[in-house]
GROMACS .gro file of C-alpha atoms in nm:
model
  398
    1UNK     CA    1   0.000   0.000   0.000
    2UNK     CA    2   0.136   0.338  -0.054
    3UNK     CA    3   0.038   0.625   0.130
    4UNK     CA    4  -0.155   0.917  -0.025
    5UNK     CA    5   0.104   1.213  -0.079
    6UNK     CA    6   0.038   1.567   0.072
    7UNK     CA    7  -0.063   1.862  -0.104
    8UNK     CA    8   0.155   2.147  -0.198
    9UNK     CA    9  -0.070   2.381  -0.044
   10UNK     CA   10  -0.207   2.133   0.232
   11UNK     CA   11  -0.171   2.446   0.503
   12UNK     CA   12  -0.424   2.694   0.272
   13UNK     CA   13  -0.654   2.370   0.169
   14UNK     CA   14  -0.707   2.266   0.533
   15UNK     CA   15  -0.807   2.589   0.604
   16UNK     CA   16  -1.048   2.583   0.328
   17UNK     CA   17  -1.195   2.296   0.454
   18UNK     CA   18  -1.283   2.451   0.770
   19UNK     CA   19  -1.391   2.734   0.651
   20UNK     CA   20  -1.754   2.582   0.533
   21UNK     CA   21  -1.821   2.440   0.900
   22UNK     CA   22  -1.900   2.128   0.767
   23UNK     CA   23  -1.619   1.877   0.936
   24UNK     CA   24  -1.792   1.711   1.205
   25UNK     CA   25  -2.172   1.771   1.102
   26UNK     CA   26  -2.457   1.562   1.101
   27UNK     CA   27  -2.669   1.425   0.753
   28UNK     CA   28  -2.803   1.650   0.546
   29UNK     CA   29  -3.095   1.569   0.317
   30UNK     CA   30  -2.926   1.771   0.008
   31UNK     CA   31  -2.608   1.576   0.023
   32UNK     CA   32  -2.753   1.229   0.133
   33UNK     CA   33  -2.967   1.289  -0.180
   34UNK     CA   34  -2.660   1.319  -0.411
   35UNK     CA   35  -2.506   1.011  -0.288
   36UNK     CA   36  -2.844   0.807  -0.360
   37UNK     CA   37  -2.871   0.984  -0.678
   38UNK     CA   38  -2.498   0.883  -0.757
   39UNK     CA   39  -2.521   0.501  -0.640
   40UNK     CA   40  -2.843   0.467  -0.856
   41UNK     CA   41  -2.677   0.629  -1.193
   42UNK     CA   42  -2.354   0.464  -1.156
   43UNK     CA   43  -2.520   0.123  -0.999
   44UNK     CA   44  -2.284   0.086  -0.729
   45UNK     CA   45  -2.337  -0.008  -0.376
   46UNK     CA   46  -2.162   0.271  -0.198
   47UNK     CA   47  -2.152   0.651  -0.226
   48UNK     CA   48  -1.989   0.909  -0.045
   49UNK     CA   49  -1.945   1.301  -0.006
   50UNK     CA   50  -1.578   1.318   0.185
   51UNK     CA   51  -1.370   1.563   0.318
   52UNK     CA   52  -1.001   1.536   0.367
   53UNK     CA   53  -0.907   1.672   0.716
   54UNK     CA   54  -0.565   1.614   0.895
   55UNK     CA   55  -0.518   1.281   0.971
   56UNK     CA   56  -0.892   1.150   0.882
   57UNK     CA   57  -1.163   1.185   0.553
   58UNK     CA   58  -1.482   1.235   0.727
   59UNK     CA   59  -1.734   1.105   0.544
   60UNK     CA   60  -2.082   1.441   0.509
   61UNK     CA   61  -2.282   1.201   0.378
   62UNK     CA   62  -2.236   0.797   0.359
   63UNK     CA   63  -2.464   0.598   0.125
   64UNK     CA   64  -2.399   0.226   0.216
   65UNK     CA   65  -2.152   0.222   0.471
   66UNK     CA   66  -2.269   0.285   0.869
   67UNK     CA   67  -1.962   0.489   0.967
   68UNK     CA   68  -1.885   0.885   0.905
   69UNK     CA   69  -1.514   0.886   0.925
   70UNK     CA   70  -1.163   0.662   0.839
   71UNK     CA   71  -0.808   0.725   0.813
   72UNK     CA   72  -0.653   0.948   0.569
   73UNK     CA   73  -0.331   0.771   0.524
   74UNK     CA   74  -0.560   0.458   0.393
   75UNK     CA   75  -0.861   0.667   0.172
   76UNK     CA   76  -0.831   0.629  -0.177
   77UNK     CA   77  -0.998   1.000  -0.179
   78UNK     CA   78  -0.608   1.050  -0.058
   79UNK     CA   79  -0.518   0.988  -0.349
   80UNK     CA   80  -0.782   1.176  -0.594
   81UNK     CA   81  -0.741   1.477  -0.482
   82UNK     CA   82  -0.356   1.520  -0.570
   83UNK     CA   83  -0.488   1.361  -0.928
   84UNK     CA   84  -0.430   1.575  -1.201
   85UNK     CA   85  -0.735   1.425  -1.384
   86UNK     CA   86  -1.090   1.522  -1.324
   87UNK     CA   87  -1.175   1.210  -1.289
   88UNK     CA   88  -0.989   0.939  -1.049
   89UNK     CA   89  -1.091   0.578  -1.098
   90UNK     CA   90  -0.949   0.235  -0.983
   91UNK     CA   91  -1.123  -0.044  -1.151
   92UNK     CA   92  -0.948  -0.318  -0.965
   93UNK     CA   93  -0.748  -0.246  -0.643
   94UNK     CA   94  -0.626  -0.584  -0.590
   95UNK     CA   95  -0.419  -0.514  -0.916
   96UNK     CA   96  -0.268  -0.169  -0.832
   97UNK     CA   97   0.055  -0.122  -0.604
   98UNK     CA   98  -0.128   0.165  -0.451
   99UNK     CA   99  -0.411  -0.045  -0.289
  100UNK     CA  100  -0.399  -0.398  -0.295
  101UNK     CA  101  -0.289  -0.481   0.082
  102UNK     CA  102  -0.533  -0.186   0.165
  103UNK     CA  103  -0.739  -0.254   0.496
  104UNK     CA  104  -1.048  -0.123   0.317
  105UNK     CA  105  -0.982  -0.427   0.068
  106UNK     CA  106  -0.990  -0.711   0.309
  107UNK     CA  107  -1.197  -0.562   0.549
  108UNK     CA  108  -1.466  -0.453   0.281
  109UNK     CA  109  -1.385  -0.620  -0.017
  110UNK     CA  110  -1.319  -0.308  -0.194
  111UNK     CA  111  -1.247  -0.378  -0.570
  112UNK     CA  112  -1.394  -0.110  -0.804
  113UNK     CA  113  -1.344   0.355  -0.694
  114UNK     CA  114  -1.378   0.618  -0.876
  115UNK     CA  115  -1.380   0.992  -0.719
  116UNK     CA  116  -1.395   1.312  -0.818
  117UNK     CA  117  -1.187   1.595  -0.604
  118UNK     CA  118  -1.427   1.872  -0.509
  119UNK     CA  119  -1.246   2.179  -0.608
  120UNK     CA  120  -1.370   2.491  -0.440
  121UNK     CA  121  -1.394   2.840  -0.692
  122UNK     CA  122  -0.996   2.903  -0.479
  123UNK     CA  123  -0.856   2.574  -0.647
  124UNK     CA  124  -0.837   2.407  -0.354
  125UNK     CA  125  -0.955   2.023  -0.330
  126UNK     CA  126  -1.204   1.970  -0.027
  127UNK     CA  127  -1.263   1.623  -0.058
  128UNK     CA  128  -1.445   1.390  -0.304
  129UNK     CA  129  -1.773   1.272  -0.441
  130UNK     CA  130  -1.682   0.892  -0.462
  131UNK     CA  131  -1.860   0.548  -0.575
  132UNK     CA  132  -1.660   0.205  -0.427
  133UNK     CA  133  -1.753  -0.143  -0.573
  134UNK     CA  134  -1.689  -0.474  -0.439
  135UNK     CA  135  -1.615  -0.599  -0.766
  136UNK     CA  136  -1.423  -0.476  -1.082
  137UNK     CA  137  -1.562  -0.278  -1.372
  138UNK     CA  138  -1.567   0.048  -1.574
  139UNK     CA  139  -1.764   0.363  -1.601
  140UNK     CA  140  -1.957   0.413  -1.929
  141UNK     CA  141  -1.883   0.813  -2.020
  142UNK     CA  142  -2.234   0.891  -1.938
  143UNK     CA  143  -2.152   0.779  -1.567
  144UNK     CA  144  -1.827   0.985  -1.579
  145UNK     CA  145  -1.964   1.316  -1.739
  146UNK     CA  146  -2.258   1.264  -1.470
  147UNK     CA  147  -2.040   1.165  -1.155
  148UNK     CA  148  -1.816   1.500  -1.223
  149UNK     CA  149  -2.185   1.713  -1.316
  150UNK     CA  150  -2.294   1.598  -0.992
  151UNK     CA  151  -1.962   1.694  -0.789
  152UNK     CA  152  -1.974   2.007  -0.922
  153UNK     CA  153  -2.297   2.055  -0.717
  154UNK     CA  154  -2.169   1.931  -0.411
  155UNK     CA  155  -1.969   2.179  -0.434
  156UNK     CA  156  -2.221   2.467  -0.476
  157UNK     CA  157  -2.364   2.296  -0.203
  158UNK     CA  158  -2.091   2.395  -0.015
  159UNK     CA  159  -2.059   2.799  -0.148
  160UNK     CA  160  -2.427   2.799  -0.048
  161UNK     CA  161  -2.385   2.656   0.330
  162UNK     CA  162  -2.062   2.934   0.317
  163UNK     CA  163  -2.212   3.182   0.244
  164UNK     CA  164  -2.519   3.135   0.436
  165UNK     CA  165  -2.295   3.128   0.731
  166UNK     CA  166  -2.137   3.440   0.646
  167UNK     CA  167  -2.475   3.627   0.609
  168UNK     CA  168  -2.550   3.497   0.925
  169UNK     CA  169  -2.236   3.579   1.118
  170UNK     CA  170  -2.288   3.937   0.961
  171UNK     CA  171  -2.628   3.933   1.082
  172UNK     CA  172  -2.544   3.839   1.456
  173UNK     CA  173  -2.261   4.121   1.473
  174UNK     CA  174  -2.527   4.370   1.288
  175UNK     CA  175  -2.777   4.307   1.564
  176UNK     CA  176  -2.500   4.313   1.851
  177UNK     CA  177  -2.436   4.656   1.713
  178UNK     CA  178  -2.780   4.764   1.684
  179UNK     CA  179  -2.858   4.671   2.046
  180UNK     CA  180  -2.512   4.811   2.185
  181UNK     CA  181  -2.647   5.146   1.967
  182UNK     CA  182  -3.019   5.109   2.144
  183UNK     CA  183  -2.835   5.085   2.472
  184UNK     CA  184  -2.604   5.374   2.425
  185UNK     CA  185  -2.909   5.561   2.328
  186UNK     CA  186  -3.111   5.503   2.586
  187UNK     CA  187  -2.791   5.563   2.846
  188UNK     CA  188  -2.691   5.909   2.636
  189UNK     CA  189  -3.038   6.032   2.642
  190UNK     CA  190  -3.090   5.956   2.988
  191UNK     CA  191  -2.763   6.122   3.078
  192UNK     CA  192  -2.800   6.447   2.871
  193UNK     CA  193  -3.168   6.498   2.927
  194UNK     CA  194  -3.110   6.563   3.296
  195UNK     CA  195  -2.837   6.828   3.257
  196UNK     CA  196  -3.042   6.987   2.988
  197UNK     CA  197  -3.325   7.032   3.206
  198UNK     CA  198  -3.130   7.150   3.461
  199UNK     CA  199  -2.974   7.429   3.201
  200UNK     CA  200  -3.323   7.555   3.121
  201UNK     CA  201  -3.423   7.556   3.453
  202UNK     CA  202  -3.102   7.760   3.579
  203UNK     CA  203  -3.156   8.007   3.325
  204UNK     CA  204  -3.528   8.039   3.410
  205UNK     CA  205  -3.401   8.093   3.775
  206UNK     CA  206  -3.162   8.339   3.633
  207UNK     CA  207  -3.434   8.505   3.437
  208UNK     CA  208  -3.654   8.576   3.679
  209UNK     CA  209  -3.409   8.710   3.945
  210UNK     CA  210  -3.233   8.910   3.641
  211UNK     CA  211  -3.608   9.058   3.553
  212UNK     CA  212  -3.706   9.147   3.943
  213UNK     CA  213  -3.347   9.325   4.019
  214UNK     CA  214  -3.232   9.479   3.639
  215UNK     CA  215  -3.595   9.483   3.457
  216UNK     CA  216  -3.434   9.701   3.200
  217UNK     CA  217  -3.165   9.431   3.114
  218UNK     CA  218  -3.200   9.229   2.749
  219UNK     CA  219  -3.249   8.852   2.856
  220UNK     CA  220  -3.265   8.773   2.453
  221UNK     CA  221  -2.934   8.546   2.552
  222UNK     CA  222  -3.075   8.328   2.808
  223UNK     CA  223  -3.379   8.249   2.626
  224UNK     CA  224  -3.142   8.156   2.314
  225UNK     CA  225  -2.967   7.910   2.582
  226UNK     CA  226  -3.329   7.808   2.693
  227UNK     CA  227  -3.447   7.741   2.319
  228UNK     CA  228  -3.118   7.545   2.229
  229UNK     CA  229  -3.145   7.318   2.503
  230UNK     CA  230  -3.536   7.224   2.432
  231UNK     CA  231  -3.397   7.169   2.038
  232UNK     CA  232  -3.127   6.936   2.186
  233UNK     CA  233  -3.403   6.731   2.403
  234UNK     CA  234  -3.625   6.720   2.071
  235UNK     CA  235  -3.346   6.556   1.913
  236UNK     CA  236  -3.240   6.312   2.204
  237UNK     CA  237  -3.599   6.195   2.249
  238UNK     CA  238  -3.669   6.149   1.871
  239UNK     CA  239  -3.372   5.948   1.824
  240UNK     CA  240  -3.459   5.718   2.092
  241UNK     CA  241  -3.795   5.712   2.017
  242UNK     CA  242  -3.657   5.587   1.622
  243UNK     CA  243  -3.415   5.299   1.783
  244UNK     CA  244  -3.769   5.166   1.987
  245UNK     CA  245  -3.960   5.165   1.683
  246UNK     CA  246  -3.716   4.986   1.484
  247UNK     CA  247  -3.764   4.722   1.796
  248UNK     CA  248  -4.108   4.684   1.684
  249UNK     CA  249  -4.081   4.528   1.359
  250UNK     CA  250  -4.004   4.206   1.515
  251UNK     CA  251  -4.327   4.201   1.702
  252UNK     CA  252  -4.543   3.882   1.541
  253UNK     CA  253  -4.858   3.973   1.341
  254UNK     CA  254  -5.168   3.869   1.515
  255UNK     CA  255  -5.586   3.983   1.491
  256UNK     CA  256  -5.659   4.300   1.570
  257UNK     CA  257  -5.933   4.584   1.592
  258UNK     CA  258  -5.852   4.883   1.381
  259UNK     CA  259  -6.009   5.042   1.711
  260UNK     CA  260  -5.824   4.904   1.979
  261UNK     CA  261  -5.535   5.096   1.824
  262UNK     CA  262  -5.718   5.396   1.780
  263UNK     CA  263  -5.823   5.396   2.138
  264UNK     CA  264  -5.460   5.306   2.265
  265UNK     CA  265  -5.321   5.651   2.099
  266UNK     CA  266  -5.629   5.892   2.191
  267UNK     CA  267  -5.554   5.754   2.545
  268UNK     CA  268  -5.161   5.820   2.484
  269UNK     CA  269  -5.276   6.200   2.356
  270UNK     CA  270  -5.559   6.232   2.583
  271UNK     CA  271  -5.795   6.361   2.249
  272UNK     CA  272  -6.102   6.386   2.302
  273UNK     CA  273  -6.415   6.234   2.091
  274UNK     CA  274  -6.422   6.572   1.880
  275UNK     CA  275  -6.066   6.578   1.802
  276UNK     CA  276  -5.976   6.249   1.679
  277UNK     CA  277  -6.245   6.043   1.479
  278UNK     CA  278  -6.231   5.641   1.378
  279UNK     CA  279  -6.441   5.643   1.065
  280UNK     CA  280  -6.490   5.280   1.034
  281UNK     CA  281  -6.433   5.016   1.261
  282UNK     CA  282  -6.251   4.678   1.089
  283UNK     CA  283  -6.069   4.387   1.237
  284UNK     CA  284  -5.720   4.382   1.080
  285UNK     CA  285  -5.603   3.980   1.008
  286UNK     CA  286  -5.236   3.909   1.027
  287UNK     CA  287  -5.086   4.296   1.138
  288UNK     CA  288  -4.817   4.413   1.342
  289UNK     CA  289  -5.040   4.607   1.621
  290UNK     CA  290  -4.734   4.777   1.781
  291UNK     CA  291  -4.529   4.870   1.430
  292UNK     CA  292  -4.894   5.031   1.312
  293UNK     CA  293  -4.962   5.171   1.618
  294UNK     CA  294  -4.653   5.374   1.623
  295UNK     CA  295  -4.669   5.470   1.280
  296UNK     CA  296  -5.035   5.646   1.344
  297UNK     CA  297  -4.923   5.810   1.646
  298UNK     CA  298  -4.639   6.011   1.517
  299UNK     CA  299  -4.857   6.117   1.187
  300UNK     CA  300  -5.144   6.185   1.472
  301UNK     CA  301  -4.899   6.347   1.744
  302UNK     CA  302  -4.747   6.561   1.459
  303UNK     CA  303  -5.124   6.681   1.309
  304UNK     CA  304  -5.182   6.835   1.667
  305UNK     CA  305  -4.880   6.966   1.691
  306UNK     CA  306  -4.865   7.179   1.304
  307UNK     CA  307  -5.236   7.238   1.333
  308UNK     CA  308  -5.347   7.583   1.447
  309UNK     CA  309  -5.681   7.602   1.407
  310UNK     CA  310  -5.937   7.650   1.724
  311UNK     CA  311  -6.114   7.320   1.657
  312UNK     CA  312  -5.870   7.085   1.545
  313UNK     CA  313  -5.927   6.712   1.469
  314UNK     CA  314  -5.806   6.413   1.315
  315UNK     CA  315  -5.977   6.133   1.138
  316UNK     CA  316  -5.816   5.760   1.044
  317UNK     CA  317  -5.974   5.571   0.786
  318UNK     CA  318  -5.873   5.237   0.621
  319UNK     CA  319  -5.970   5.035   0.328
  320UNK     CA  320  -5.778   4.728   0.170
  321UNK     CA  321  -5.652   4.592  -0.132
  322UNK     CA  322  -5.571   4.222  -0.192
  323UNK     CA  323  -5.205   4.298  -0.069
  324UNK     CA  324  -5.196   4.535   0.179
  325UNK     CA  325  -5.347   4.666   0.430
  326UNK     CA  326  -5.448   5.093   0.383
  327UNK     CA  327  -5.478   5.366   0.601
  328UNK     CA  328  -5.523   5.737   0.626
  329UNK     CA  329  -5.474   5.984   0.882
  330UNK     CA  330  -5.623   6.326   0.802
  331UNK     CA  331  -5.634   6.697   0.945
  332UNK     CA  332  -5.817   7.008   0.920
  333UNK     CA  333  -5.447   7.211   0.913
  334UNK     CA  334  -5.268   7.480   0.788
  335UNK     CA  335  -5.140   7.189   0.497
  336UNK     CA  336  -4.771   7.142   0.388
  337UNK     CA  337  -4.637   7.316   0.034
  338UNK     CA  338  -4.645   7.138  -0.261
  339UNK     CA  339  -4.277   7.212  -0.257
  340UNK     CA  340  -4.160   7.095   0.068
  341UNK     CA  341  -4.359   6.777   0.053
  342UNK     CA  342  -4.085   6.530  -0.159
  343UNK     CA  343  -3.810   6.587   0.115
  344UNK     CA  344  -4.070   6.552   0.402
  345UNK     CA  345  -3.973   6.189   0.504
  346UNK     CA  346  -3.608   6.245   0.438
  347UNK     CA  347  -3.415   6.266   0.789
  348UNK     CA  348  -3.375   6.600   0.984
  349UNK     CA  349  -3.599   6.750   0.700
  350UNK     CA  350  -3.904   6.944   0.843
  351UNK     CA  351  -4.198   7.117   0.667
  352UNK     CA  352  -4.242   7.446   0.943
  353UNK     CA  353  -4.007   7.607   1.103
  354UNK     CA  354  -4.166   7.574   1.422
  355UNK     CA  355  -4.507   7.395   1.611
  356UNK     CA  356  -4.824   7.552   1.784
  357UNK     CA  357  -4.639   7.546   2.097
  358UNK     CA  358  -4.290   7.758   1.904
  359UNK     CA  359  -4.083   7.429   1.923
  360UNK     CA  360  -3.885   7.327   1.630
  361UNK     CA  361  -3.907   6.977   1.498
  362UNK     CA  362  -3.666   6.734   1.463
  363UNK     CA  363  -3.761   6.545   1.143
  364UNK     CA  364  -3.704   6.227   1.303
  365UNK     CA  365  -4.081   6.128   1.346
  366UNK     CA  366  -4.157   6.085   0.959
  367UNK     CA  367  -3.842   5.968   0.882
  368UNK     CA  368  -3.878   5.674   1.093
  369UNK     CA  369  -4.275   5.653   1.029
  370UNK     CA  370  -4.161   5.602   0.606
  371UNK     CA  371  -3.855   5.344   0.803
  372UNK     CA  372  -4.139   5.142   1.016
  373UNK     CA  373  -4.388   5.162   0.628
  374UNK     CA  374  -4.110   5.025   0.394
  375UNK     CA  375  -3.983   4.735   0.605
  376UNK     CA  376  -4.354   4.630   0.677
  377UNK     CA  377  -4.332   4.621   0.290
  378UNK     CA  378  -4.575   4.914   0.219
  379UNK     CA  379  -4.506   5.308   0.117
  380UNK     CA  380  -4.645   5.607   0.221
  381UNK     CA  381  -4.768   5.911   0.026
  382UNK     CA  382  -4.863   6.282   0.115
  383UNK     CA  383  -5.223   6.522  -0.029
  384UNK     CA  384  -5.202   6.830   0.101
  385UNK     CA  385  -5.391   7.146   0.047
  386UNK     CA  386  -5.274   7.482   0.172
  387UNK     CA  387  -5.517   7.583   0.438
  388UNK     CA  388  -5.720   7.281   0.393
  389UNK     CA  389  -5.530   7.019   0.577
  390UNK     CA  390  -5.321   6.678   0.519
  391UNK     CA  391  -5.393   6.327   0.455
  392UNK     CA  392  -5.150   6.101   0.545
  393UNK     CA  393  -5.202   5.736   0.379
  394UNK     CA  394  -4.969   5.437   0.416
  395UNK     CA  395  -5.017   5.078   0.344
  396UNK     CA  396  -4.830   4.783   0.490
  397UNK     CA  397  -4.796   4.395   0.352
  398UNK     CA  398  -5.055   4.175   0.453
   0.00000   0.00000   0.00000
């Protein structure tokens, strides 16, 4: 018997191996399917997927043998994969110098192999798809041309586990990152929202005891500080308020009334019956309550907030289309310019310079309501008339 001989690059092809996760794995349908495919085309008893390791093959799937693993320095896949030819067949071992005081001979009357290396899209050769026969014979070229067809998708097999695991691994360190970035916003807001309210409420202080002692003084400065430091809490709390909505898209769907929801946010604003309106009633099948929820009550929160009229009110309607799931959320406001309404959504973009109350917005409350639409698979789009008021309407996947 002679012993396989070692790669050139064995270092770079071992680490190959490894690199698709596969050493050491259990069955697999896909593979076990190739092997039974394989025995059945080239009528042989035994099949196998291998893949050279160290100092064993291991064996990722095993058609007609019980066992998942033997020693390298006896596999004929040893020798295969140094093979120049595409195609490495022994059709009698007991004849060949190589093999014929091979364990795997006496032990199970190995006669007949044929293998074909699995080369990965690097060069490297992984391991083998293999047929063994207990007695001598040939391959027609139909068998051959098949037997290489078929290692060829082994090995896309194995570029499809690879990079499955590498979509995975990049998934696992994006949501490590997203939830270290949800933590340090919830930390930095909590941290900077206390000294900013003590800021305006210093310079309040300071303004009143500046007013009573120096009434003819110009306070313009502190209420600059004052207005800064509500513009920086706007910011903190809409940014934090984006990182928990983006929380609630993996919330499951489930049944829900349309007016559950529309209860939850009047409660939330504390509207009354004349300011926000439910035109229809509807149960909703298959919806994420808490992503919808949150859409409607920044589109709702932001209608009071723009809308200057005495009587003010908003209405939410919904309809449906085979796909999706509609709604509309509509004021009796001021309305938004034609030509401000394409960047509306976009981030830090904001239609009016200032609310009811004189505090600027942020522009983070639409961006993340068009966020929460558009990975619930919907869009949303903007009517507005100047003076007349705003409808809102967004649909999401159903």
């Amino acid at each position: 018997m002679i012993t396989p001989q070692i790669p050139k690059n064995e270092k770079k092809r071992l680490e190959a191996v490894k690199s698709y996760s596969l050493l050491d794995t259990l069955p697999e349908e896909d593979f076990d399917n190739i092997t039974k495919l394989t025995s059945s085309i080239c009528q042989t008893p035994i099949a196998l997927i291998t893949l050279l390791d160290t100092k064993r093959n291991f064996l990722k799937s095993h058609y007609g043998l019980d066992f998942n693993q033997s020693p390298r320095e006896i596999s004929f896949c040893g020798h295969a994969i140094v093979s120049k030819e595409p195609i490495f067949i022994i059709e009698d071992a007991t004849k060949d110098n190589r093999f014929c005081d091979n364990p795997l001979i006496s032990e199970f009357n190995v006669s007949f192999y044929a293998g074909v290396p699995l080369i990965n899209p690097d060069g490297y050769a992984l391991g083998t798809l293999c047929i063994y026969d207990t007695v001598p014979r040939q391959l027609t070229q139909q068998q051959k041309d098949t037997l290489i067809i078929l290692a060829k998708q082994v090995v896309n097999l194995f570029e499809l586990r690879l990079k499955n695991n590498l979509l995975s691994n990049a998934f696992d360190l994006l949501e490590e990152r997203h939830n270290s970035l949800n933590s340090f916003a919830g930390k930095v807001s909590h941290d900077l929202k206390s000294p900013l309210a003590n800021i305006t409420s210093l310079s309040q202080l300071f303004k009143d005891e500046l007013k009573e002692n120096y009434p003819e003084l110009d306070l313009q400065y502190l209420d600059y500080i004052e207005e800064s430091a509500d513009t920086l809490r706007a910011y903190i709390d809409g940014i934090l308020t984006h990182y928990k909505a983006e929380a609630l898209l993996q919330d499951k769907k489930k049944k829900t009334e349309l007016a559950t929801i529309f209860n939850n946010i009047k409660h939330i604003l504390s509207l009354t019956d004349q300011q926000f309106i439910l035109q229809k009633n509807t149960i909703l099948e298959e919806i994420n309550a808490s992503a919808i929820t949150q859409i409607i009550l920044n589109l709702v929160d932001n209608a009071f907030k723009y809308n200057t009229k005495k009587e003010a009110y908003v209405s939410i309607n919904y309809s449906t289309s085979k796909t999706h799931h509609i709604f509309s959320v509509t004021d009796n406001g001021t309305g938004i310019e034609t030509q401000k309404q394409d960047q509306l959504f976009d981030l830090f973009n904001t239609a009016h310079e200032a609310d009811k109350y004189g505090n600027k917005g942020t522009g983070i409350g639409l961006y993340t309501v068009k966020t929460l639409v558009e990975k619930l698979g919907g869009e949303v789009k903007i009517s507005s008339t100047s003076g007349l008021g705003t409808t809102f309407t967004f649909s999401v996947l159903k």
